[in-house]
CSV table of C-alpha atoms in Angstrom, one decimal:
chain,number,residue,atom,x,y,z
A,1,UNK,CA,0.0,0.0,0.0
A,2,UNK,CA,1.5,3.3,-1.3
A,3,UNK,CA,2.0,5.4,2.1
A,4,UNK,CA,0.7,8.7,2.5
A,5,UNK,CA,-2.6,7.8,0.5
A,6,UNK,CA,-5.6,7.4,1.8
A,7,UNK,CA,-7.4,4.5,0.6
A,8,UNK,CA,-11.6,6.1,0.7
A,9,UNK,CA,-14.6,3.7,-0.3
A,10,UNK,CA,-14.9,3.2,-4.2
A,11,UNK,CA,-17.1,5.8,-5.4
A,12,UNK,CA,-19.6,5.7,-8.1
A,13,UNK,CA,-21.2,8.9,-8.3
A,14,UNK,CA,-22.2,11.8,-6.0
A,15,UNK,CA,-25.4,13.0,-4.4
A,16,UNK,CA,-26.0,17.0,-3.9
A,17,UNK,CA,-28.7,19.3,-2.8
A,18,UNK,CA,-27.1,22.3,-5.6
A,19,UNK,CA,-25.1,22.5,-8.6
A,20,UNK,CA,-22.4,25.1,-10.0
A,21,UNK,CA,-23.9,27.6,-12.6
A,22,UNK,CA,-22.0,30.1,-14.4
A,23,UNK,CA,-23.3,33.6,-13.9
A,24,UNK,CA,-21.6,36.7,-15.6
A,25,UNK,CA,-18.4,34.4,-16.1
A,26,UNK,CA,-17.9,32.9,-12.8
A,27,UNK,CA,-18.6,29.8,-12.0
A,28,UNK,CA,-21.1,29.9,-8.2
A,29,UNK,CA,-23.3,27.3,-6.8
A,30,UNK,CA,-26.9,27.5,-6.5
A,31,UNK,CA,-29.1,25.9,-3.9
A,32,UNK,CA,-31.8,23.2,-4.5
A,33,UNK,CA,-34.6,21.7,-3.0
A,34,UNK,CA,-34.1,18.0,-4.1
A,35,UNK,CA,-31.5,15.7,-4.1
A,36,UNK,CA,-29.2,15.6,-7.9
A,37,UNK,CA,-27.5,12.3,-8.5
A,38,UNK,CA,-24.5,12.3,-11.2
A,39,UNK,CA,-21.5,9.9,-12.1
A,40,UNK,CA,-17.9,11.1,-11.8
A,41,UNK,CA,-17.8,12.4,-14.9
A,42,UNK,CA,-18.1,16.5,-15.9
A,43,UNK,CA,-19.4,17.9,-19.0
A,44,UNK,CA,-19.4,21.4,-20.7
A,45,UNK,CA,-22.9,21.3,-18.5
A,46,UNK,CA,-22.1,20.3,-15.2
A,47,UNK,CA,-21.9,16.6,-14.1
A,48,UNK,CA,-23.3,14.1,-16.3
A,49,UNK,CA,-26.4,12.8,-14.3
A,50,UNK,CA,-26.5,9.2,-13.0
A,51,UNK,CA,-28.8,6.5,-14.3
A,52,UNK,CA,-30.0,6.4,-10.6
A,53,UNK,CA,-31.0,10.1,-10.9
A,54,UNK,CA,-34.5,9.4,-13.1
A,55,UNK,CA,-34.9,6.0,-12.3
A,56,UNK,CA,-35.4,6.7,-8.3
A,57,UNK,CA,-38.7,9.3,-9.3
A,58,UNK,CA,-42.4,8.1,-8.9
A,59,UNK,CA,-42.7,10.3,-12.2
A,60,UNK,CA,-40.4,12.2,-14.7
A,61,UNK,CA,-41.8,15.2,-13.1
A,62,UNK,CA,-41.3,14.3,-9.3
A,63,UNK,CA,-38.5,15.9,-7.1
A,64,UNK,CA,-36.0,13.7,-5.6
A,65,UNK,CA,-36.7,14.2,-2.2
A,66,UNK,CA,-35.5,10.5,-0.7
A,67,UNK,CA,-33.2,8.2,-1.9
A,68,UNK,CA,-32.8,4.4,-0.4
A,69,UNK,CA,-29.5,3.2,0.9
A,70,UNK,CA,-27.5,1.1,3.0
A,71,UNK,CA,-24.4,1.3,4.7
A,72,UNK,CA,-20.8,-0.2,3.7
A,73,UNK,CA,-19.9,-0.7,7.3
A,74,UNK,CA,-21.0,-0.9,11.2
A,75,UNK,CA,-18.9,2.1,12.4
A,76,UNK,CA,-20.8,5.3,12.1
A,77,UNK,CA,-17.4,7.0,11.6
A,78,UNK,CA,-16.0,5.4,8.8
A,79,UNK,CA,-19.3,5.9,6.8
A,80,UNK,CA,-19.7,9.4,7.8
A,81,UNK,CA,-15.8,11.7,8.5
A,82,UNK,CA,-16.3,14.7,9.3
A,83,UNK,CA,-13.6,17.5,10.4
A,84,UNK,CA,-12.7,21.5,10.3
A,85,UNK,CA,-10.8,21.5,6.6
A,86,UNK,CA,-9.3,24.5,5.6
A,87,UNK,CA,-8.8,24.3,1.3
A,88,UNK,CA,-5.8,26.0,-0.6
A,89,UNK,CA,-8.7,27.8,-2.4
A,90,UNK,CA,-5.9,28.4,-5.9
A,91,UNK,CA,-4.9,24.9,-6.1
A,92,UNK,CA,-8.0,23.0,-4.3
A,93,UNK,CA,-5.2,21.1,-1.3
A,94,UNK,CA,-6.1,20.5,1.8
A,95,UNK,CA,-3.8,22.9,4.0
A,96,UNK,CA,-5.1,22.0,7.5
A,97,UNK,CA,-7.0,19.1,8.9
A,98,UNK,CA,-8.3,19.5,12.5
A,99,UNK,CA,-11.2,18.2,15.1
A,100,UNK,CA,-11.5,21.2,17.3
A,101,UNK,CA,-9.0,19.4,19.8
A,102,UNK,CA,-6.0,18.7,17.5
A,103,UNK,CA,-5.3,19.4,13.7
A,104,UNK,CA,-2.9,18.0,10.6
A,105,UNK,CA,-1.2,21.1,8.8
A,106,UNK,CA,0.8,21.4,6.5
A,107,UNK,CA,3.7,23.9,6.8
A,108,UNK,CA,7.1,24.7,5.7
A,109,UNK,CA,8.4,21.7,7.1
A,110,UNK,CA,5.8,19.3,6.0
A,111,UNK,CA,2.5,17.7,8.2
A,112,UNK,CA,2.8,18.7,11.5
A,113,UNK,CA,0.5,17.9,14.5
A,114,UNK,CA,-0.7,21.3,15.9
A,115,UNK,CA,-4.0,22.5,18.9
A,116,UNK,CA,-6.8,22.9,16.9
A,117,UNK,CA,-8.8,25.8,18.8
A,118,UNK,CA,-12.1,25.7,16.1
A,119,UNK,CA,-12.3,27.9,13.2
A,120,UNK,CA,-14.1,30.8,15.7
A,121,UNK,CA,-10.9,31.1,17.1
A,122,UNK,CA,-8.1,30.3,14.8
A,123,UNK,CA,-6.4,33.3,12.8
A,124,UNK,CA,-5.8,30.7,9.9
A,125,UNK,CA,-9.4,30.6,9.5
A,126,UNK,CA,-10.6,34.1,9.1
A,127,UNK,CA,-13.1,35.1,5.9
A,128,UNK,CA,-14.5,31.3,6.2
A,129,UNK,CA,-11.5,29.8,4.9
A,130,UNK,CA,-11.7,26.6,7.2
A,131,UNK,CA,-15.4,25.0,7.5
A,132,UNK,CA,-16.5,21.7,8.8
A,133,UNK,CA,-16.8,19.3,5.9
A,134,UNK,CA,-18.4,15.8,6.1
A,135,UNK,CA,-18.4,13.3,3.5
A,136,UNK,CA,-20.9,10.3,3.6
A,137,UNK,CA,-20.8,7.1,1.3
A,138,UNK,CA,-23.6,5.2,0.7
A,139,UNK,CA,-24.8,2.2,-1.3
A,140,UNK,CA,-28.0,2.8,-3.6
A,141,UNK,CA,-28.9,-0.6,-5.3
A,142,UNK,CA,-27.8,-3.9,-5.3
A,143,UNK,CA,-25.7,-4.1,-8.2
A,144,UNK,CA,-22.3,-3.1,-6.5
A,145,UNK,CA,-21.9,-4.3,-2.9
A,146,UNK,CA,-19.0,-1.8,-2.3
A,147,UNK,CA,-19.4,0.8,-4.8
A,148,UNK,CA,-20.3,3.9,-3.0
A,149,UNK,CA,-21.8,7.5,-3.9
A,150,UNK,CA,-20.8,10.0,-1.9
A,151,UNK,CA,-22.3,13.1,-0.2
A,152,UNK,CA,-20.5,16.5,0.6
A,153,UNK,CA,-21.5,18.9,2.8
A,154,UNK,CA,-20.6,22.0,4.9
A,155,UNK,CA,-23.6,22.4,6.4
A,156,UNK,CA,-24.3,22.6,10.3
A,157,UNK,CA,-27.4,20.8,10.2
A,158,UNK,CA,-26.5,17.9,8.0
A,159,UNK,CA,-23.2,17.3,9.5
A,160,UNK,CA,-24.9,17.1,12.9
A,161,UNK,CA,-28.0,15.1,12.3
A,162,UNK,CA,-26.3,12.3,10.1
A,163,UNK,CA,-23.7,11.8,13.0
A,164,UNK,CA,-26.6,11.7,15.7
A,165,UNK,CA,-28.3,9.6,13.6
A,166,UNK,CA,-25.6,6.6,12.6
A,167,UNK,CA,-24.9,6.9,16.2
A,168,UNK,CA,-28.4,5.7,17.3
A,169,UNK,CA,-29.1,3.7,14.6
A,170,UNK,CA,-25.8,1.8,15.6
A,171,UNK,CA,-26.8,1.7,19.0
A,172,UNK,CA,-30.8,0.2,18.2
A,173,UNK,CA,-29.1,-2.3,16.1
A,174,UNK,CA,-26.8,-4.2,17.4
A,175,UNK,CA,-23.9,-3.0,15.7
A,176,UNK,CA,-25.8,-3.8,12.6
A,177,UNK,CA,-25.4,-0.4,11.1
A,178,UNK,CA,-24.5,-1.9,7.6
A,179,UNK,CA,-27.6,-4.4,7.2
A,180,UNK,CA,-30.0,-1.8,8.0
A,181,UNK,CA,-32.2,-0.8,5.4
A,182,UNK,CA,-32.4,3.1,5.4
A,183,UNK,CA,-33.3,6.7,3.6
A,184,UNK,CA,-31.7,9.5,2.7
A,185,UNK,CA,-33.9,12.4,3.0
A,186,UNK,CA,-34.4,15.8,2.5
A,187,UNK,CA,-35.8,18.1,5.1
A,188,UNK,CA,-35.9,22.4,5.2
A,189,UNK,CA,-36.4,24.7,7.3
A,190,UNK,CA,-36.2,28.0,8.3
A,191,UNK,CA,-33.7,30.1,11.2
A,192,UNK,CA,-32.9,33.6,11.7
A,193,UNK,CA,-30.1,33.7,9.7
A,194,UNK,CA,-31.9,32.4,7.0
A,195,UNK,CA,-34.5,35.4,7.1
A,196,UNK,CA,-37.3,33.1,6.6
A,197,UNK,CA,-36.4,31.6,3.9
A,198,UNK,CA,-36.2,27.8,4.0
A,199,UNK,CA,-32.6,25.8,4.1
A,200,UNK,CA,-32.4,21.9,3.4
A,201,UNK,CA,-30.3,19.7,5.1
A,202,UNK,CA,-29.9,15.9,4.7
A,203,UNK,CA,-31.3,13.5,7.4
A,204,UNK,CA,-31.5,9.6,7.5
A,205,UNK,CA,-33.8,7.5,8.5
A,206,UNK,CA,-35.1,4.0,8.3
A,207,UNK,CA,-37.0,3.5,5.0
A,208,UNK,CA,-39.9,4.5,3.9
A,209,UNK,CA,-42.9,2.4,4.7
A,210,UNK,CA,-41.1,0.8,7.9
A,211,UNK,CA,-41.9,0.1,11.0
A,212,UNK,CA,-38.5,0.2,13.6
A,213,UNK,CA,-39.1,-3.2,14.6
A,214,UNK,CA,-39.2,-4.2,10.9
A,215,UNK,CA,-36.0,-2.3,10.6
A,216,UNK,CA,-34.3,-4.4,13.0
A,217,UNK,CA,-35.7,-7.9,12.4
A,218,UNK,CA,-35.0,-7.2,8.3
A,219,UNK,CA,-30.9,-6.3,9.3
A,220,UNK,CA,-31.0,-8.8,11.7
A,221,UNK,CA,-31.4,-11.5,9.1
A,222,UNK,CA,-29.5,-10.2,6.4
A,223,UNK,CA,-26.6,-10.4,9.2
A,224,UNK,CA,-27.2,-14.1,9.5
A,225,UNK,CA,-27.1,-14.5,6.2
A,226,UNK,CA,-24.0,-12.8,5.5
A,227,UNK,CA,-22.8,-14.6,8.4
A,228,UNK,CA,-23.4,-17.9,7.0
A,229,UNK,CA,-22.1,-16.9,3.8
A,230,UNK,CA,-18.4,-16.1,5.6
A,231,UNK,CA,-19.2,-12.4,5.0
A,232,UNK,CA,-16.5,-10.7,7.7
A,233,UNK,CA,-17.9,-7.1,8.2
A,234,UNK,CA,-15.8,-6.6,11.1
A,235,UNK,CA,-12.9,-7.5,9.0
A,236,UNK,CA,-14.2,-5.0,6.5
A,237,UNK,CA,-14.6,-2.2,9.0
A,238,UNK,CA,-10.7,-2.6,9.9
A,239,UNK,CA,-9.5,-2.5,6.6
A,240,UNK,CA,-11.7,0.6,6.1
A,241,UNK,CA,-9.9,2.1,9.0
A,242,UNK,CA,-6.4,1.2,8.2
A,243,UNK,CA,-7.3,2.6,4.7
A,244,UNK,CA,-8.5,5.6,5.9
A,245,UNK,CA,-5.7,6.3,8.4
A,246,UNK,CA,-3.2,5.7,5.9
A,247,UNK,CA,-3.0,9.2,4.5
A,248,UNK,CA,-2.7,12.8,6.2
A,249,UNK,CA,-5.7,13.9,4.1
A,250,UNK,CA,-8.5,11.9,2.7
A,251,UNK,CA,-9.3,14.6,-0.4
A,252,UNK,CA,-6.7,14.5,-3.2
A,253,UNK,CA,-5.9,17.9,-4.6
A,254,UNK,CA,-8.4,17.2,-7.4
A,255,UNK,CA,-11.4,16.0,-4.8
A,256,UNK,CA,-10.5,19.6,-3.4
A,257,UNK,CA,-10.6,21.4,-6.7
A,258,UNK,CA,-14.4,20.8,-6.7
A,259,UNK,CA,-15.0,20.9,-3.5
A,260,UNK,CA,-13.4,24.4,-3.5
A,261,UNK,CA,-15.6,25.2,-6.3
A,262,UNK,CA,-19.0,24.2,-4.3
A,263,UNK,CA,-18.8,25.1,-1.1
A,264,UNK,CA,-16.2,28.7,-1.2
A,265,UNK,CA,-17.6,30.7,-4.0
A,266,UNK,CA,-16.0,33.5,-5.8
A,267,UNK,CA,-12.6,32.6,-4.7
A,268,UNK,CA,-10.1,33.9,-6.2
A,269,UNK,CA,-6.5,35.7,-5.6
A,270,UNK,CA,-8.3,38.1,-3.5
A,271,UNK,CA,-9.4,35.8,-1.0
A,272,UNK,CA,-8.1,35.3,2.7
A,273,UNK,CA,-4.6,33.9,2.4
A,274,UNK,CA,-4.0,31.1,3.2
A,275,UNK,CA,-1.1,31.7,5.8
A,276,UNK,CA,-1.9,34.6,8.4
A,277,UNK,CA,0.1,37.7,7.7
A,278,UNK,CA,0.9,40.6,10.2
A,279,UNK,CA,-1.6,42.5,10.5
A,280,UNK,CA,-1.6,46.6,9.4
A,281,UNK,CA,-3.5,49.1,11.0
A,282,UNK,CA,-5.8,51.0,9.6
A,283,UNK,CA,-5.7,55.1,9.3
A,284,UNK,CA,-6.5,57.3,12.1
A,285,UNK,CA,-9.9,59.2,11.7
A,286,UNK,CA,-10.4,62.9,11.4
A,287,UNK,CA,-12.2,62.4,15.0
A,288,UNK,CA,-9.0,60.4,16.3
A,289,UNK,CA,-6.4,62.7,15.0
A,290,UNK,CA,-8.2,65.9,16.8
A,291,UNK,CA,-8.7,63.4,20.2
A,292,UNK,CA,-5.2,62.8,20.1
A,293,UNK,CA,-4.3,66.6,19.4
A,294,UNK,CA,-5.9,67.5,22.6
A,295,UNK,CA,-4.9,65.0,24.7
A,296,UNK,CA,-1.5,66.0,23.7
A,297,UNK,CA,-1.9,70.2,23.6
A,298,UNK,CA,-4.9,70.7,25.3
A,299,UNK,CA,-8.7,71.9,24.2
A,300,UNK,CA,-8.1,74.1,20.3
A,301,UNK,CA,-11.5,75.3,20.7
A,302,UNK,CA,-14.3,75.9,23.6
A,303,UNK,CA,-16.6,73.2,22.3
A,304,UNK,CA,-13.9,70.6,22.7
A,305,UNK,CA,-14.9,68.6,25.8
């Protein structure tokens, strides 16, 4: 195994809630309010949509608002990462890797271990330039039992319902996480920073049409059967993990190139650098210059306090 590569789940496609327009000769993303299915492949048009992406709708005309999945393994945290990831936002490389408790940067003498105080209080983050990123893979269908499509996000809400969710779901189970038969779904709704306007985050649930206890007894025997098969899905899970953990950085620089391009709009060589410079201060005012003029020579004028 080549070291310093992370080996990630096979991916087949990707699954969004937005795609990347061009508007007045920039490329920006705009919001949706279903789900968008594609392969791997880009076009002059976007992504080239996934077979999946019409098949899954009752009708031609219907949103994709669910999508039925499974899970590759029984650790909530190999199907679902999710860290503060500052981007190169030129060259689409992850610069800085961190959990809020310790981080993965790289500097002028390689990847070093470094605290990681959070993005609210880090001066490498400033402008946005470090977000939490999560990356889910799922299995939709039956035809590849380890080919995955993944899901990126930034968002808040997604990030901390999916890990709440796997968590219980987990937990319920058995450590039956991967045998369970389950939803991705789309849910909005509305905060204060929104200003009304609806937001949509992705949640996951048991599928549609099932009962918990259905749930259970359903991954319950497909366990058995895999089981009696000589499936090994905790042998699966550590190979994930060793995978995984066998790279600084799960994204390639390419990976980050269009994740760059979805999730930090309008960056260009204007944005916040990407290393912190010292900091200039900016021009007196007219109102600070005559302060410090009397402070310094005394009151110029009788309305001067």
């Amino acid at each position: 195994m080549l070291k310093g590569l992370a080996i990630t789940p096979p991916v087949l496609g990707r699954i969004s809630i937005g795609k990347v327009v061009e508007k007045n000769g920039r490329r920006l993303p705009e919001k949706d309010d279903q789900f968008t299915i594609t392969s791997q492949v880009q076009g002059r048009d976007g992504w080239v949509l996934h077979p999946f992406n019409d098949e899954l709708r009752q009708t031609k005309g219907d949103k994709l608002r669910s999508i039925p999945v499974r899970l590759l393994f029984n650790e909530p945290e190999l199907n679902f990462r999710a860290d503060y990831t500052l981007f190169d936002r030129q060259t689409g490389r992850p610069v800085c890797v961190g959990n809020g408790d310790v981080c993965k940067r790289i500097g002028q003498d390689g990847i070093q271990s470094q605290p990681c105080p959070s993005p609210d209080a880090c001066p490498l983050a400033k402008g946005g330039a470090c977000k939490p990123y999560g990356r889910l893979n799922v299995v939709i269908g039956d035809d590849d039992p380890f080919g995955s499509f993944v899901f990126r996000t930034t968002g808040f809400n997604s990030i901390r319902t999916l890990a709440a969710r796997l968590h219980y779901f987990q937990a319920i189970s058995g450590n039956r996480l991967a045998c369970l038969p389950l939803e991705l779904r789309l849910r909005g709704k509305s905060t204060r920073q929104s200003h009304g306007t609806p937001i949509f985050y992705v949640d996951l649930t048991l599928r549609s049409g099932m009962s918990v206890e259905e749930a259970l007894l359903a991954a319950r025997q497909l366990d058995e059967a895999r089981q009696a098969a000589g499936f090994d899905q905790a042998a699966l899970d550590t190979a994930a993990q060793c995978g995984l953990g066998n790279g600084a950085f799960e994204d390639s620089e390419e990976d980050g190139g269009a994740v760059v391009e979805e999730f930090f709009p309008g960056a260009d060589e204007h944005d916040q650098p990407t290393q912190p410079k010292a900091s200039t201060p900016a021009p007196a005012t007219l109102a600070e210059k005559l302060e410090r003029r009397a402070q310094q020579h005394g009151p110029t004028t009788g309305d001067t306090p």
